[in-house]
Short mmCIF file of C-alpha atoms in Angstrom, two decimals:
data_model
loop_
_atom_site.label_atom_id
_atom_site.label_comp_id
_atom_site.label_asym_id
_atom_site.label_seq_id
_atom_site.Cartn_x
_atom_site.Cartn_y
_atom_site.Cartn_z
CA UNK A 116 10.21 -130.05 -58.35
CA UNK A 117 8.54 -132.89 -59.98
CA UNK A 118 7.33 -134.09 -56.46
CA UNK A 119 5.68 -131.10 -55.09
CA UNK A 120 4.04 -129.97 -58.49
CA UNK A 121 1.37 -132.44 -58.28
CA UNK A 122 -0.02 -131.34 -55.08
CA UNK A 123 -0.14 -127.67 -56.10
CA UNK A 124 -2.12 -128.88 -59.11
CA UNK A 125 -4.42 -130.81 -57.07
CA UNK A 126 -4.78 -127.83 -54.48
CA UNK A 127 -5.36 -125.27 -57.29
CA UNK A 128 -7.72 -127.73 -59.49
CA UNK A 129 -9.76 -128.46 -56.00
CA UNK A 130 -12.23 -125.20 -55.68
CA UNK A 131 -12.76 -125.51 -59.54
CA UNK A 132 -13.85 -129.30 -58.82
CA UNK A 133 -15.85 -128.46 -56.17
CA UNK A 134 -17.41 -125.54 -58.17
CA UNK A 135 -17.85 -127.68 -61.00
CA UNK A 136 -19.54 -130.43 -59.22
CA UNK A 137 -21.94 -128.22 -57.14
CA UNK A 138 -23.00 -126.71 -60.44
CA UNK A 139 -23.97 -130.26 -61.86
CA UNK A 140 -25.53 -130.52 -58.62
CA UNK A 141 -27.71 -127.50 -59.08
CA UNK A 142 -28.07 -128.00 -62.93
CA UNK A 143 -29.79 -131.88 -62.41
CA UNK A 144 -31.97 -130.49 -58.90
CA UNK A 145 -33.63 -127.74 -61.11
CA UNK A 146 -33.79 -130.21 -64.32
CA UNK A 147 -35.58 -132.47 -61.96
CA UNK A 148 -38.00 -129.53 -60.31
CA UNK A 149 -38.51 -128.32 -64.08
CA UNK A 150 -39.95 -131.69 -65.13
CA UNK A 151 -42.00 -132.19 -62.12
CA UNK A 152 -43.26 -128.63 -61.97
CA UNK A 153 -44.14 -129.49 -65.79
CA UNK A 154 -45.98 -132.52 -64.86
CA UNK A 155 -47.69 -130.93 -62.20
CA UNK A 156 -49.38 -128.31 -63.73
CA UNK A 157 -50.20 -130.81 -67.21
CA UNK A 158 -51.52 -132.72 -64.69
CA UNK A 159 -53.76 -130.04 -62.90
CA UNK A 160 -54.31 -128.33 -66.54
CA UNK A 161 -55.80 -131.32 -67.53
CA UNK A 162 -58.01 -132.03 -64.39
CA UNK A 163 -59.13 -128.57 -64.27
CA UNK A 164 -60.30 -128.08 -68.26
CA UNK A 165 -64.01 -127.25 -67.14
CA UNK A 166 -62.77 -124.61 -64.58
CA UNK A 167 -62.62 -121.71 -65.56
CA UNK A 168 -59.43 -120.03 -67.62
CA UNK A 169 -58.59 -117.62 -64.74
CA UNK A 170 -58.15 -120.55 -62.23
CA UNK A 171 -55.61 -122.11 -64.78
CA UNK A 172 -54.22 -118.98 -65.32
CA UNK A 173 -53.43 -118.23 -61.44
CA UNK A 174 -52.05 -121.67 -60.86
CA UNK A 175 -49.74 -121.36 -63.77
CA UNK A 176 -48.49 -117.98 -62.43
CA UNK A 177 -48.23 -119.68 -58.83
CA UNK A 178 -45.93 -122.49 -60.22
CA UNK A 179 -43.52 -120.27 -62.51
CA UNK A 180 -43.56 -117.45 -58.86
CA UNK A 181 -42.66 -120.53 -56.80
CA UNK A 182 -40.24 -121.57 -59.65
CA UNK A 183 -38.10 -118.20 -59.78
CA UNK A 184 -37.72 -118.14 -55.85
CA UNK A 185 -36.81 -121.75 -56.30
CA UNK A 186 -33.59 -120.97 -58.67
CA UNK A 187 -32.93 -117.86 -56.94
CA UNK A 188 -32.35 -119.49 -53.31
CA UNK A 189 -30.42 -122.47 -55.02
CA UNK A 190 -28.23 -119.90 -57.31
CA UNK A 191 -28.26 -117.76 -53.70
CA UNK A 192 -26.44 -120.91 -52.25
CA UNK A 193 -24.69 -122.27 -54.90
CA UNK A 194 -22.58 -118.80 -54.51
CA UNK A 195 -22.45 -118.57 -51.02
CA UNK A 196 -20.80 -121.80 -51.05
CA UNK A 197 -18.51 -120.90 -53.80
CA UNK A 198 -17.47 -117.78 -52.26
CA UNK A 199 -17.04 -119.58 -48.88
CA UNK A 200 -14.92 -122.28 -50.99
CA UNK A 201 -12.76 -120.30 -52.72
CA UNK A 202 -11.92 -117.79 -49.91
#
């Protein structure tokens, strides 16, 4: 009893670790894209002042599209694996 209890812990607890672990993962990657996206288009902002609005304008919408399909194909994968994990 006391022997073989361990192990089922460890063999139940090791999806959630997994899960856990790839959602840190994920969490820090898009932390990490957020900040650079962030200083990207600060960066570009301030470069472009003189142009005109609309150019700032279509690059901000161009970095918060690219964004979205970013976090969708990471959240896309992040449950793939899961569900590949846990099945």
């Amino acid at each position: 009893m006391c022997c073989g209890t361990p192990v089922v812990v460890v063999a139940a607890a090791a999806p959630v670790v997994v899960v856990v672990v790839i959602i840190v993962v994920v969490a820090v990657v898009v932390v990490v894209f957020v900040v650079v996206v962030v200083v990207v288009v600060v960066v570009v902002v301030v470069v472009v002042v003189e142009a005109a609005p609309v150019v700032v304008v279509v690059v901000v919408v161009v970095v918060v599209v690219v964004f979205i399909v970013v976090v969708v194909v990471v959240v896309a994968m992040v449950v793939a694996v899961v569900a590949v994990t846990v099945t």
